[in-house]
Every structure is written in C-alpha cells, then in structure tokens.
mmCIF file of C-alpha atoms in Angstrom:
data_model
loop_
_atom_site.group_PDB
_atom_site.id
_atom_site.type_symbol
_atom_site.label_atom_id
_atom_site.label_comp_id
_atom_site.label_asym_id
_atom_site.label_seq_id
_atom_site.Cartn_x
_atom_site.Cartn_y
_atom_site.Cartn_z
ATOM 1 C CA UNK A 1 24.114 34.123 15.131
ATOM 2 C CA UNK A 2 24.850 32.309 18.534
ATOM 3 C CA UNK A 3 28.539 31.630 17.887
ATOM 4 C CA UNK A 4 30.579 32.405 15.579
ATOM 5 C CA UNK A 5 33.099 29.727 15.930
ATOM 6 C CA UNK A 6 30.171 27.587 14.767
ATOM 7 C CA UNK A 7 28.308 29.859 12.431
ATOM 8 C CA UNK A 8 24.963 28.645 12.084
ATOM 9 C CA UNK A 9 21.445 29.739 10.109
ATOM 10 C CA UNK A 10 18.272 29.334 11.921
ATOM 11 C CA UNK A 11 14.933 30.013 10.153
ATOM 12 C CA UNK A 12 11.738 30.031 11.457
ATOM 13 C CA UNK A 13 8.972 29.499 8.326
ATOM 14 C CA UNK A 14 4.942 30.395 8.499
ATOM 15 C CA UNK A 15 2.638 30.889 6.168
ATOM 16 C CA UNK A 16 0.506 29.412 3.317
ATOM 17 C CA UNK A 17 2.141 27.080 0.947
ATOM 18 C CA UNK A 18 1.470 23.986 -1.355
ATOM 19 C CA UNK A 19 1.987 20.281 -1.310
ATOM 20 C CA UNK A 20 4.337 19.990 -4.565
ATOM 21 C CA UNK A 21 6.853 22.886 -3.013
ATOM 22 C CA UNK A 22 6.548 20.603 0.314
ATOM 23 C CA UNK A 23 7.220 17.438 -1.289
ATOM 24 C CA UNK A 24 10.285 18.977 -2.977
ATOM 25 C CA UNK A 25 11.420 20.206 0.262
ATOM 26 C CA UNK A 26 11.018 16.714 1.559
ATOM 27 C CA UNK A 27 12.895 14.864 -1.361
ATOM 28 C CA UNK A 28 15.626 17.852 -1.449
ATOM 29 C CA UNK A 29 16.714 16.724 2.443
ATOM 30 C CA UNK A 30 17.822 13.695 4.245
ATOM 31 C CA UNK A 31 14.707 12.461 4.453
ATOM 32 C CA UNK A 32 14.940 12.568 0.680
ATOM 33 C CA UNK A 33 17.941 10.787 0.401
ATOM 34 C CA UNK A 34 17.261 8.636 2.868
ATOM 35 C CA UNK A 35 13.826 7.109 1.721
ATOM 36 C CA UNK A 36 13.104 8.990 -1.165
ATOM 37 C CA UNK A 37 12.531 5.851 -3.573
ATOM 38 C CA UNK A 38 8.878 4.834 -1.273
ATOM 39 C CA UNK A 39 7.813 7.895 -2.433
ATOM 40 C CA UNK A 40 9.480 8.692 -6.208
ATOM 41 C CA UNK A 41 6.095 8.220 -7.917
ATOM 42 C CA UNK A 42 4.418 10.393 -5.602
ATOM 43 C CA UNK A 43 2.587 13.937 -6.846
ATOM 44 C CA UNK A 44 0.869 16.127 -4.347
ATOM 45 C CA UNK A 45 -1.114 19.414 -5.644
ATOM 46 C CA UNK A 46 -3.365 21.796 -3.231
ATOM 47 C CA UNK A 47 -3.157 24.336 -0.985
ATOM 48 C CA UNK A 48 -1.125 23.762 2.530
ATOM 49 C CA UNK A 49 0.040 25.895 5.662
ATOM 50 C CA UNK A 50 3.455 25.128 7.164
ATOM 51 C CA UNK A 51 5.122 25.689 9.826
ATOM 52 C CA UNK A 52 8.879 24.953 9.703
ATOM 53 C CA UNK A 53 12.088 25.288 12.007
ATOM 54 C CA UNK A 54 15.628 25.135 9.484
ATOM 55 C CA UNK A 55 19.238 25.133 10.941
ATOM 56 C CA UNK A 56 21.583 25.619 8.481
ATOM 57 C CA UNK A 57 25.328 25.321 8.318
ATOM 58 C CA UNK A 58 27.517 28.417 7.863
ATOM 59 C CA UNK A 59 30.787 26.470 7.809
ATOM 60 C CA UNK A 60 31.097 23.059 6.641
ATOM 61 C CA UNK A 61 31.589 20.359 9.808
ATOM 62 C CA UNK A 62 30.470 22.278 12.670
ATOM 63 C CA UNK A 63 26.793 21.794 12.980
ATOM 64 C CA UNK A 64 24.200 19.522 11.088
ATOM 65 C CA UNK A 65 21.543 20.700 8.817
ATOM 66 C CA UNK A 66 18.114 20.264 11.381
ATOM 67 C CA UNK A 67 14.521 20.332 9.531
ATOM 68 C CA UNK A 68 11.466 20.337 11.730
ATOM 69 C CA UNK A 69 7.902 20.911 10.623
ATOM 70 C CA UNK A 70 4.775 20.707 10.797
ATOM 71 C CA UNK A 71 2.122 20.805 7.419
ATOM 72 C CA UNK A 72 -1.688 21.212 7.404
ATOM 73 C CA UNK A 73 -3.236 20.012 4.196
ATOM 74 C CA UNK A 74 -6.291 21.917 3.049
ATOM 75 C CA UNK A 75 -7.533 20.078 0.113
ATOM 76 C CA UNK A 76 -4.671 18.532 -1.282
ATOM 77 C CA UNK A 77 -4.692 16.197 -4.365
ATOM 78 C CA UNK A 78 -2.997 13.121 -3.982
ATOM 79 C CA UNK A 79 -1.742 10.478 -7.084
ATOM 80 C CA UNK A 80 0.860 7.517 -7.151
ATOM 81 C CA UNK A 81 0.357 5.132 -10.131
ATOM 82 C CA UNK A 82 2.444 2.962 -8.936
ATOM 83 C CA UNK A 83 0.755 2.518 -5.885
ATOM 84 C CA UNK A 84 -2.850 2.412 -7.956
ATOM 85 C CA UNK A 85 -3.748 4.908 -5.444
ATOM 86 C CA UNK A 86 -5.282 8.735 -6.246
ATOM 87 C CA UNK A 87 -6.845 10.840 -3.558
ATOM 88 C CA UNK A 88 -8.494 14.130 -3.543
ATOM 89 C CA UNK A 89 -9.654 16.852 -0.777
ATOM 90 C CA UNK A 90 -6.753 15.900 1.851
ATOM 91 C CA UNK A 91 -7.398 17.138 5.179
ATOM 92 C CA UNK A 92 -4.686 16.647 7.777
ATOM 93 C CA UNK A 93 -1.930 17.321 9.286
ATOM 94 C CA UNK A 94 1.883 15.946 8.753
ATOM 95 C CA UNK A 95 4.765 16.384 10.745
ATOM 96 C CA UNK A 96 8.324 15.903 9.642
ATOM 97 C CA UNK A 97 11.863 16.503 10.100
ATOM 98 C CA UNK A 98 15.352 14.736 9.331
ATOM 99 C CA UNK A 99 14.598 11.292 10.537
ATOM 100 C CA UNK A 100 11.524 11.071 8.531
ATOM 101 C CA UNK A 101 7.415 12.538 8.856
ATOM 102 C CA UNK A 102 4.346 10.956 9.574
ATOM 103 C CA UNK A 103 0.549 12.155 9.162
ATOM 104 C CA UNK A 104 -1.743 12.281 12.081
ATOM 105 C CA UNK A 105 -5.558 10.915 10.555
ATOM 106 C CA UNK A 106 -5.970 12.361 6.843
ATOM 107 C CA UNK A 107 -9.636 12.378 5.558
ATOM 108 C CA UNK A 108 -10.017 12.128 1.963
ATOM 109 C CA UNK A 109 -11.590 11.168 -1.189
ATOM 110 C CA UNK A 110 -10.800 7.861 -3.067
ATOM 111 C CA UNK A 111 -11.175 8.827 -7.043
ATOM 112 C CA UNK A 112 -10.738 5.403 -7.847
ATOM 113 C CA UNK A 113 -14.014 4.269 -6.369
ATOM 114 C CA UNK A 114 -16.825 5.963 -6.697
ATOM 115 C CA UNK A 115 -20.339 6.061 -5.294
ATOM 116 C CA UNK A 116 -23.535 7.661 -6.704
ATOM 117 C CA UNK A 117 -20.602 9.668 -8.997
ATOM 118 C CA UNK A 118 -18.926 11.152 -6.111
ATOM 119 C CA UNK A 119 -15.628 9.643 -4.693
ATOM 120 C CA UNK A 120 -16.377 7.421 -1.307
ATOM 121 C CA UNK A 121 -14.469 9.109 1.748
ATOM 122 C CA UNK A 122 -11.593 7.489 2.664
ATOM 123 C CA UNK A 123 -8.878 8.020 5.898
ATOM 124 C CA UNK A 124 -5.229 7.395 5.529
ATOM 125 C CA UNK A 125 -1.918 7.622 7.670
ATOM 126 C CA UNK A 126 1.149 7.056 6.872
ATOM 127 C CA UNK A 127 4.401 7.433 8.337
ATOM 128 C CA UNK A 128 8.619 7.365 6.981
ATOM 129 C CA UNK A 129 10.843 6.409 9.181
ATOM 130 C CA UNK A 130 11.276 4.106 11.997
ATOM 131 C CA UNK A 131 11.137 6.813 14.199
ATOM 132 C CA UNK A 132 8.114 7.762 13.169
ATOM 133 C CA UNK A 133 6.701 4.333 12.601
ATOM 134 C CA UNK A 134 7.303 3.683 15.879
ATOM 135 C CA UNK A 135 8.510 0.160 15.001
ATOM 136 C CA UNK A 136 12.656 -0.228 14.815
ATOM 137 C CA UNK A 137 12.926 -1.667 11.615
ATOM 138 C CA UNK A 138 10.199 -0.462 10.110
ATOM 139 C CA UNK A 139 10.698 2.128 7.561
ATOM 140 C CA UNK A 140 7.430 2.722 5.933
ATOM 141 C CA UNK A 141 3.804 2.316 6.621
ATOM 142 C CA UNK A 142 0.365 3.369 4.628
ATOM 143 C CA UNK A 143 -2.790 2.589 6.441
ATOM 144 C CA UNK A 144 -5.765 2.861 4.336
ATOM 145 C CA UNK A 145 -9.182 2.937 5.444
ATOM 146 C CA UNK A 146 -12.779 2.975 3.498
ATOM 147 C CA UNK A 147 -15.474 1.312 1.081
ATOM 148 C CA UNK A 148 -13.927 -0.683 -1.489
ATOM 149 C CA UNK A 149 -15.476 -3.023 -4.320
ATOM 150 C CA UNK A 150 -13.586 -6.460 -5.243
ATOM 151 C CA UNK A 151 -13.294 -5.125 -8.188
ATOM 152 C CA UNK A 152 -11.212 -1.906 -7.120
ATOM 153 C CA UNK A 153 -9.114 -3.900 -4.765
ATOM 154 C CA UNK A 154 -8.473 -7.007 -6.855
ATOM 155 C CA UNK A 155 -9.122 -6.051 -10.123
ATOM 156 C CA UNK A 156 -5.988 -6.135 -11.101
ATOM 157 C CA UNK A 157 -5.016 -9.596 -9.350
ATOM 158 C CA UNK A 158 -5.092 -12.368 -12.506
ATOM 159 C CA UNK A 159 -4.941 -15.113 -9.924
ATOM 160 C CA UNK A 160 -8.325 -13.923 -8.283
ATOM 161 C CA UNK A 161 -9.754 -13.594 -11.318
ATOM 162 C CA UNK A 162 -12.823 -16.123 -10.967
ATOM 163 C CA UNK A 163 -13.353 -14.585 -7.235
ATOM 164 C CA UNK A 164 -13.518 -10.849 -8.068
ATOM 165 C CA UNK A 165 -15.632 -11.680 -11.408
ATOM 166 C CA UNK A 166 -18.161 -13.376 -8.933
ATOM 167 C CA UNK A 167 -18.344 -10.229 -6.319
ATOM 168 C CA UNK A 168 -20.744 -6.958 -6.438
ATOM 169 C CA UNK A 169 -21.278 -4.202 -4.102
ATOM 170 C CA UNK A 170 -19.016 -2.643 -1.440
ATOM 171 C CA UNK A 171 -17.319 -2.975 1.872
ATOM 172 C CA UNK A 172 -15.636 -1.179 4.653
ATOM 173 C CA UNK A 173 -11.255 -1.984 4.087
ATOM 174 C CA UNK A 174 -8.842 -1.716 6.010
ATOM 175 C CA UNK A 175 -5.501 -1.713 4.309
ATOM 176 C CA UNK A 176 -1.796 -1.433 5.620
ATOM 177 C CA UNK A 177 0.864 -1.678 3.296
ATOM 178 C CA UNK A 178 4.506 -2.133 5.357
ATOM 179 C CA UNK A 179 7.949 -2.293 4.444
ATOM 180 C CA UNK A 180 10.205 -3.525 7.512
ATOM 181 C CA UNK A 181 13.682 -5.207 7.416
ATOM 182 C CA UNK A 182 13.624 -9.419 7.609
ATOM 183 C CA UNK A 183 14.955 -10.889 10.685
ATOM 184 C CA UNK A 184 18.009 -11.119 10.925
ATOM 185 C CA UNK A 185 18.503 -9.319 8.080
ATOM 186 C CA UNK A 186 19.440 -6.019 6.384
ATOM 187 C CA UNK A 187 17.061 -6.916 3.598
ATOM 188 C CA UNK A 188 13.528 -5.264 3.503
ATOM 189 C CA UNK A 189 10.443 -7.189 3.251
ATOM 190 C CA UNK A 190 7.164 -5.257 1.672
ATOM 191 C CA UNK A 191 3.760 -6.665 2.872
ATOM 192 C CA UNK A 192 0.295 -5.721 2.104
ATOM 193 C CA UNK A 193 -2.550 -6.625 4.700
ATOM 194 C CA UNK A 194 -6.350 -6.262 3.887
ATOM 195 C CA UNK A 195 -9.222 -7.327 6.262
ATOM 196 C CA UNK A 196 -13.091 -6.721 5.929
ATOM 197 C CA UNK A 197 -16.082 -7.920 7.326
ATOM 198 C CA UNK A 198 -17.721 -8.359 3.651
ATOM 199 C CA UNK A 199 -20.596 -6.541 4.636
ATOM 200 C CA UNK A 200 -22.109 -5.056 1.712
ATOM 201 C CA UNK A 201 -21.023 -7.175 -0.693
ATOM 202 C CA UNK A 202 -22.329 -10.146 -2.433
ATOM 203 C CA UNK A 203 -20.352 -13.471 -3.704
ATOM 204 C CA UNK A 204 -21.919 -15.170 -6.231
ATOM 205 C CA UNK A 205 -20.067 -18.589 -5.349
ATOM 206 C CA UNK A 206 -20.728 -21.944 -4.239
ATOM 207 C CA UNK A 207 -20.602 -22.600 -0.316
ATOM 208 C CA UNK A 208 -19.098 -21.531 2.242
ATOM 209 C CA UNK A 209 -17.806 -18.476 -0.397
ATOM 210 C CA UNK A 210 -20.976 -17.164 -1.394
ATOM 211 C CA UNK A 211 -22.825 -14.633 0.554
ATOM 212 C CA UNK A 212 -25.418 -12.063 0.033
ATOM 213 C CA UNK A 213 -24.499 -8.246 0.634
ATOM 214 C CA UNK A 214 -25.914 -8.508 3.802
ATOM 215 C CA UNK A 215 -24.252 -10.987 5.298
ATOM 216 C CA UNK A 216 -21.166 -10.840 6.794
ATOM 217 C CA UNK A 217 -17.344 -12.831 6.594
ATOM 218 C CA UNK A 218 -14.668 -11.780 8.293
ATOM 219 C CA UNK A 219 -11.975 -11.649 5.396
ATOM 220 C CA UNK A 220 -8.200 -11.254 5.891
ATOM 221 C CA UNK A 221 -5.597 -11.209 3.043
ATOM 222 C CA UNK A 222 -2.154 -11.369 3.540
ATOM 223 C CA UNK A 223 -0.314 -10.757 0.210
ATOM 224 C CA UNK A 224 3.928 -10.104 0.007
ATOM 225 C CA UNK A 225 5.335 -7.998 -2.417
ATOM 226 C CA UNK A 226 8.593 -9.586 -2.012
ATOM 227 C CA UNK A 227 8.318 -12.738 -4.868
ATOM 228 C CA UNK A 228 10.684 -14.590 -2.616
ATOM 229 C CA UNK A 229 9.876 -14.242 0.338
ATOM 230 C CA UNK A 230 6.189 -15.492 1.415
ATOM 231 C CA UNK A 231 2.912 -16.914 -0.810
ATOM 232 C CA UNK A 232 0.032 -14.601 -1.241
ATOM 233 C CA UNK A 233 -2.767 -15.617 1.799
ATOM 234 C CA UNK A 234 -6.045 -15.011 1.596
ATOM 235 C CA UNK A 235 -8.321 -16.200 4.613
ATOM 236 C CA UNK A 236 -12.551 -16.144 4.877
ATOM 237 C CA UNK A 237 -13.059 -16.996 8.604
ATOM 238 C CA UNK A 238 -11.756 -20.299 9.029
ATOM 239 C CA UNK A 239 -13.728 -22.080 6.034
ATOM 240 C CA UNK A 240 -11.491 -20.416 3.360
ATOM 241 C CA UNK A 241 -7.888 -20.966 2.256
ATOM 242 C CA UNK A 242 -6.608 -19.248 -1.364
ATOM 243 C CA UNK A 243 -2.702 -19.434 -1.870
ATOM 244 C CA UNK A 244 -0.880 -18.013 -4.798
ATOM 245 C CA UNK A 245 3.071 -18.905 -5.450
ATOM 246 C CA UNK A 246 5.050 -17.000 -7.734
ATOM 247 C CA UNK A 247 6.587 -19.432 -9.926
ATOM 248 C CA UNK A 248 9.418 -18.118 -11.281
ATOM 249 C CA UNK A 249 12.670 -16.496 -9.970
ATOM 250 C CA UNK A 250 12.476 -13.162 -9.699
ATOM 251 C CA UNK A 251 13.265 -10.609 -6.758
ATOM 252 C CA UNK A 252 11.185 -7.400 -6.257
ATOM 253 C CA UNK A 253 13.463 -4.054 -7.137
ATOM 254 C CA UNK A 254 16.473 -6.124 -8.473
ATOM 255 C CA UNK A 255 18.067 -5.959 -12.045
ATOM 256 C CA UNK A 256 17.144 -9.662 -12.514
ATOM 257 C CA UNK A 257 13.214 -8.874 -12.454
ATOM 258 C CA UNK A 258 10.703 -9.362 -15.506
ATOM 259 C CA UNK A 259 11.036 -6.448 -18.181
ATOM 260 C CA UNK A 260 9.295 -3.273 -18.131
ATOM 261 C CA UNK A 261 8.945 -3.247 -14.117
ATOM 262 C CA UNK A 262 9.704 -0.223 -12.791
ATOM 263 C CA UNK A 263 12.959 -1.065 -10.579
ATOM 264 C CA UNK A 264 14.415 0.472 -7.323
ATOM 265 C CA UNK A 265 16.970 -1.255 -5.059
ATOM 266 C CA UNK A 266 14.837 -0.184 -2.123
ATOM 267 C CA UNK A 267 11.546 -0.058 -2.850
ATOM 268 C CA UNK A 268 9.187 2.482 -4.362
ATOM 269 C CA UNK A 269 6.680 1.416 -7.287
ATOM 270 C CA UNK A 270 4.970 -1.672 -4.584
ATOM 271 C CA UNK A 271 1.774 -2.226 -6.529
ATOM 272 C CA UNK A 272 3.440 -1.680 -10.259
ATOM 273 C CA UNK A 273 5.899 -4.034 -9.017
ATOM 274 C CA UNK A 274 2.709 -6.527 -8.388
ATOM 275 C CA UNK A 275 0.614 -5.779 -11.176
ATOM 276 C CA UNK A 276 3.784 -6.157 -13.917
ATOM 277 C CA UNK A 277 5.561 -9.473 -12.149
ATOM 278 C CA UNK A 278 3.130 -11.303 -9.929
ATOM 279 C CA UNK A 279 -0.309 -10.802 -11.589
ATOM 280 C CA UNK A 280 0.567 -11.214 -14.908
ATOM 281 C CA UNK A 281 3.112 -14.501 -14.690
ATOM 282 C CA UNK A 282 1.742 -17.799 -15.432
ATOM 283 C CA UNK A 283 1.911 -19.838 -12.767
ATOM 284 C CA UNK A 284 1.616 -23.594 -13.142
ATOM 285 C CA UNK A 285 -1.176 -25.845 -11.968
ATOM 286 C CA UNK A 286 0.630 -27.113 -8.538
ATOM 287 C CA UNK A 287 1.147 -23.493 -7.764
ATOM 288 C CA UNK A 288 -2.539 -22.043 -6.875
ATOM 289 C CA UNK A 289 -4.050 -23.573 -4.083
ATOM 290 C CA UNK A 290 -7.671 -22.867 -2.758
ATOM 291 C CA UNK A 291 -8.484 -25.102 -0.203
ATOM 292 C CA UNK A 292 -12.524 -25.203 0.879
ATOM 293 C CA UNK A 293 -13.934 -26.403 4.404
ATOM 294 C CA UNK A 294 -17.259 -27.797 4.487
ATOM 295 C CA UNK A 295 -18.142 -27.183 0.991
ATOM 296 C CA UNK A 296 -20.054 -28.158 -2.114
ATOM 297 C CA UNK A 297 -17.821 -30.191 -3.810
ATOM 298 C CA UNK A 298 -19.805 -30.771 -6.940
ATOM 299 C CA UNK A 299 -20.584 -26.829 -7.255
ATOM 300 C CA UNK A 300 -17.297 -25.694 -6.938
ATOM 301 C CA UNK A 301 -15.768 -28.394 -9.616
ATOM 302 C CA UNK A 302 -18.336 -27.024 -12.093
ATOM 303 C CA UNK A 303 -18.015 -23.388 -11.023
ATOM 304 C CA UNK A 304 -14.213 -24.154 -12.199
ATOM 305 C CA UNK A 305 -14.902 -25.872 -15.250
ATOM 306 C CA UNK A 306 -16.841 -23.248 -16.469
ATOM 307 C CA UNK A 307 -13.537 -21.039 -16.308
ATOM 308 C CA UNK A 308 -10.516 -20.655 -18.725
ATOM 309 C CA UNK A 309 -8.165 -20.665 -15.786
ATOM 310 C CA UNK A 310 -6.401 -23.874 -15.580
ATOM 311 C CA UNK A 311 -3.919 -22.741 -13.453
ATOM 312 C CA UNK A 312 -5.919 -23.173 -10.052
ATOM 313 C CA UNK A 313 -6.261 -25.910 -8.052
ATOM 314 C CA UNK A 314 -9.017 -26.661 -6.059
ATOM 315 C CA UNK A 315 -8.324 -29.222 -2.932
ATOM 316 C CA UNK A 316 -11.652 -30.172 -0.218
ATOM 317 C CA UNK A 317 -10.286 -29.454 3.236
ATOM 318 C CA UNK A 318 -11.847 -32.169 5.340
#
C-alpha cells in the first residue's frame, strides 16, 4: 500500500482462465456499464490465458477503479444469435481495460457455413470503444472476413429473395458492421458494409447480374440498421443498383418498434433487430427499387413475373 491517505489495491493477475469468467469480468466493469448492451447476447466458452493489472479502491473517492489486460484465446467458442453469428476454435489475442478492448486478428471457424462438413476459416476483429476504435465517435466495430454463400449472408433478407434463390457456390466477404454517433448528433447510427469480388459464385440471372462462378463482380452492399436513417444499397460494379426502403415508422431499439424485437436503447441485438423489423415488413410496390444498366429488358420482366414478389420494382437505367 503506497499511501495510506489514499488506500489503494493493486493486483497483478496470470494464469490460465476461460472466456465466460472473462466476459463476466468485462460486463461486471465500466466497460460493462458503459457498452454492455453491443454485447448482451454474447456467450464465449474455451480455454484462455490472461494477464491482468486491477487497482482497486480502499476508501470511497480517492482513487478510481483501473482494469488493464491483456487475453489470449486458445480455442474459444463464440455464439450471438442476435448477431446470426457462431464461431468456433478462436485464436487471438484481446486487450482491454476501462475505456473499452479490442482484438488484434482472431482466426476462427464459421459454424454457420460449412465446406466439405468442416466449418470454412474465418478472421475477425473487433473493437469497444472509441478509444479503441480509433475513430471518435465510433463506439463499436466487427470486421468479418471469409467464404460466404448468398445464401448464408442473405438468407434471411425477404427483399433479396429472388437474388439469393438465383445464387450457388461461395465467395471471399468482407464484412464490417459499425455503430458511430450521426453528425451532429448524440444519436448512434448502426451500419453494415459487405463487399466481394463474386468469385466463386454463380448467378443464375439475366444480364449484367448473371455470372458463372468463375467470373468475377466487384459487389458492395451498404445496408443501415437504423430504419430511419438510410435505404438498404446494394451495388454490382456500376451496372447494378438494388434499393430497399423500410416502409413503415419504426426506430431501431425504441419502445415504438414492431413486437417481439428484442429492444435496447443503445444497441445490442443488430441482426435480430433486421431479421424481425426490416426483412419481414411488407413494403409497398414504390418502395423496392432495382435499377439495371445495359440489360435484357425482356429477360428480366419475365424473370420477375415468374416470382410471387410483387413488391419489387424493376426500372432500365439508360
């Protein structure tokens, strides 16, 4: 004890561990209360060795509680179900302390796509924080990296329906989910961002759409998880425009949103959120857009004909 006019506790923590007693640690300090609804859905199992630094308080007021650590995952399971997202075999390391943590590269295995009956490898980072972000205003951000089907990806995603019915095979994502405060503004805007070359996968659709697996498309999607704030975007280079607007009024982790979502003022269950509000609302003809560059007009008229989706509407880009 360096002084005792402001008694203090300082531990210095080694040794093997596991994820779910690190997780509680997590959610049990400020970081807990602090951001602890981005990751209330969140269950971690395996084996871990941490390294930790904790300053504790003897007498209320003089000092501040101080966490600072440092966690190598040895094979730790991963599962959200609100994020859609469940990982196995972790291998990385995390850092953390009060302002937040952050993951240097994590190599993993994505359970919910599978290859030959073995999960595909897939990297991750993520960080909590905007000092760990390294973006002021930014308080979360999951990066997500690997082989993906359409069908894992968008499966979910009513208004893509016709698109991801149409697709086969698999391609390299990459996958950044953000949550950042609006400009101007102490409210926080979640975003989504997937790009991929397309290589590997085949499109069974009209021109300029349709591909074979071994060509490739440079793909970006930009899709909000806010219902107010932006329309879901989904580019193929420059030939392709699909929009989606939410047509009815309903704000993501608010009191006023569609029953049965899982609701938090802050954040926390992104992709429920999505898959109970967005994807399953009917949206009204004028509200789907895909717009088509150079195309075949007649094909894609009778490729939508052929569907019970009358919600979409198709416009020929000149």
């Amino acid at each position: 004890m360096d002084d005792f006019k402001a008694p203090q506790l300082k531990l210095e923590l080694s040794g093997a561990s596991s994820a779910d007693r690190l997780l509680n640690l997590i959610r049990q300090s400020p970081i807990g209360a602090r951001y602890g609804d981005y990751f209330s859905a969140l269950n971690l199992q395996g084996p871990t060795r941490t390294q930790m630094r904790l300053t504790l308080p003897l007498k209320p007021g003089v000092v501040e509680r101080k966490l600072l650590g440092s966690t190598q995952f040895e094979g730790v399971a991963l599962n959200n179900e609100a994020w859609q997202l469940a990982l196995s075999d972790m291998h990385g390391l995390l850092h953390f302390d009060d302002a937040g943590f952050h993951t240097e590269r994590i190599d993993a295995r994505n359970l919910r796509q599978q290859h030959k009956g073995e999960p595909r490898a897939i990297a991750m980072l993520a960080a909590v924080g905007d000092r760990h972000t390294k973006t002021p205003g930014q308080s979360v951000q999951v990066a997500l990296s690997g082989k993906m089907s359409a069908q894992t990806l968008f499966g979910e995603v009513r208004a893509m329906a016709p698109i991801v019915a149409a697709c086969s095979g698999e391609s390299h994502w990459d996958i950044v989910m953000q949550v950042a405060r609006a400009p101007g503004s102490e409210r926080n805007i979640s975003t989504l961002r997937l790009a991929s070359d397309l290589a590997g996968a085949a499109i069974d659709l009209p021109p300029p759409l349709g591909k074979t697996a071994a060509q490739s498309r440079a793909l970006s999607a930009l899709i909000p998880l806010d219902l107010d704030a932006r329309p879901l975007q989904l580019f193929v280079d420059d030939r392709v425009r699909y929009t989606a607007y939410s047509a009815f009024d309903s704000k993501p982790f608010s009191r006023r949103a569609a029953p049965g979502a899982r609701q938090l003022e802050h954040g926390g269950a992104l992709l429920q959120h999505i898959k109970e509000n967005i994807l399953h609302s009917d949206l009204g003809a004028e509200d789907r857009y895909l717009h088509l560059a150079a195309c075949d007009d007649a094909a894609w008229r009778a490729f939508f004909r052929k569907l019970d989706h009358s919600a979409i509407y198709v416009k020929i880009a000149a």
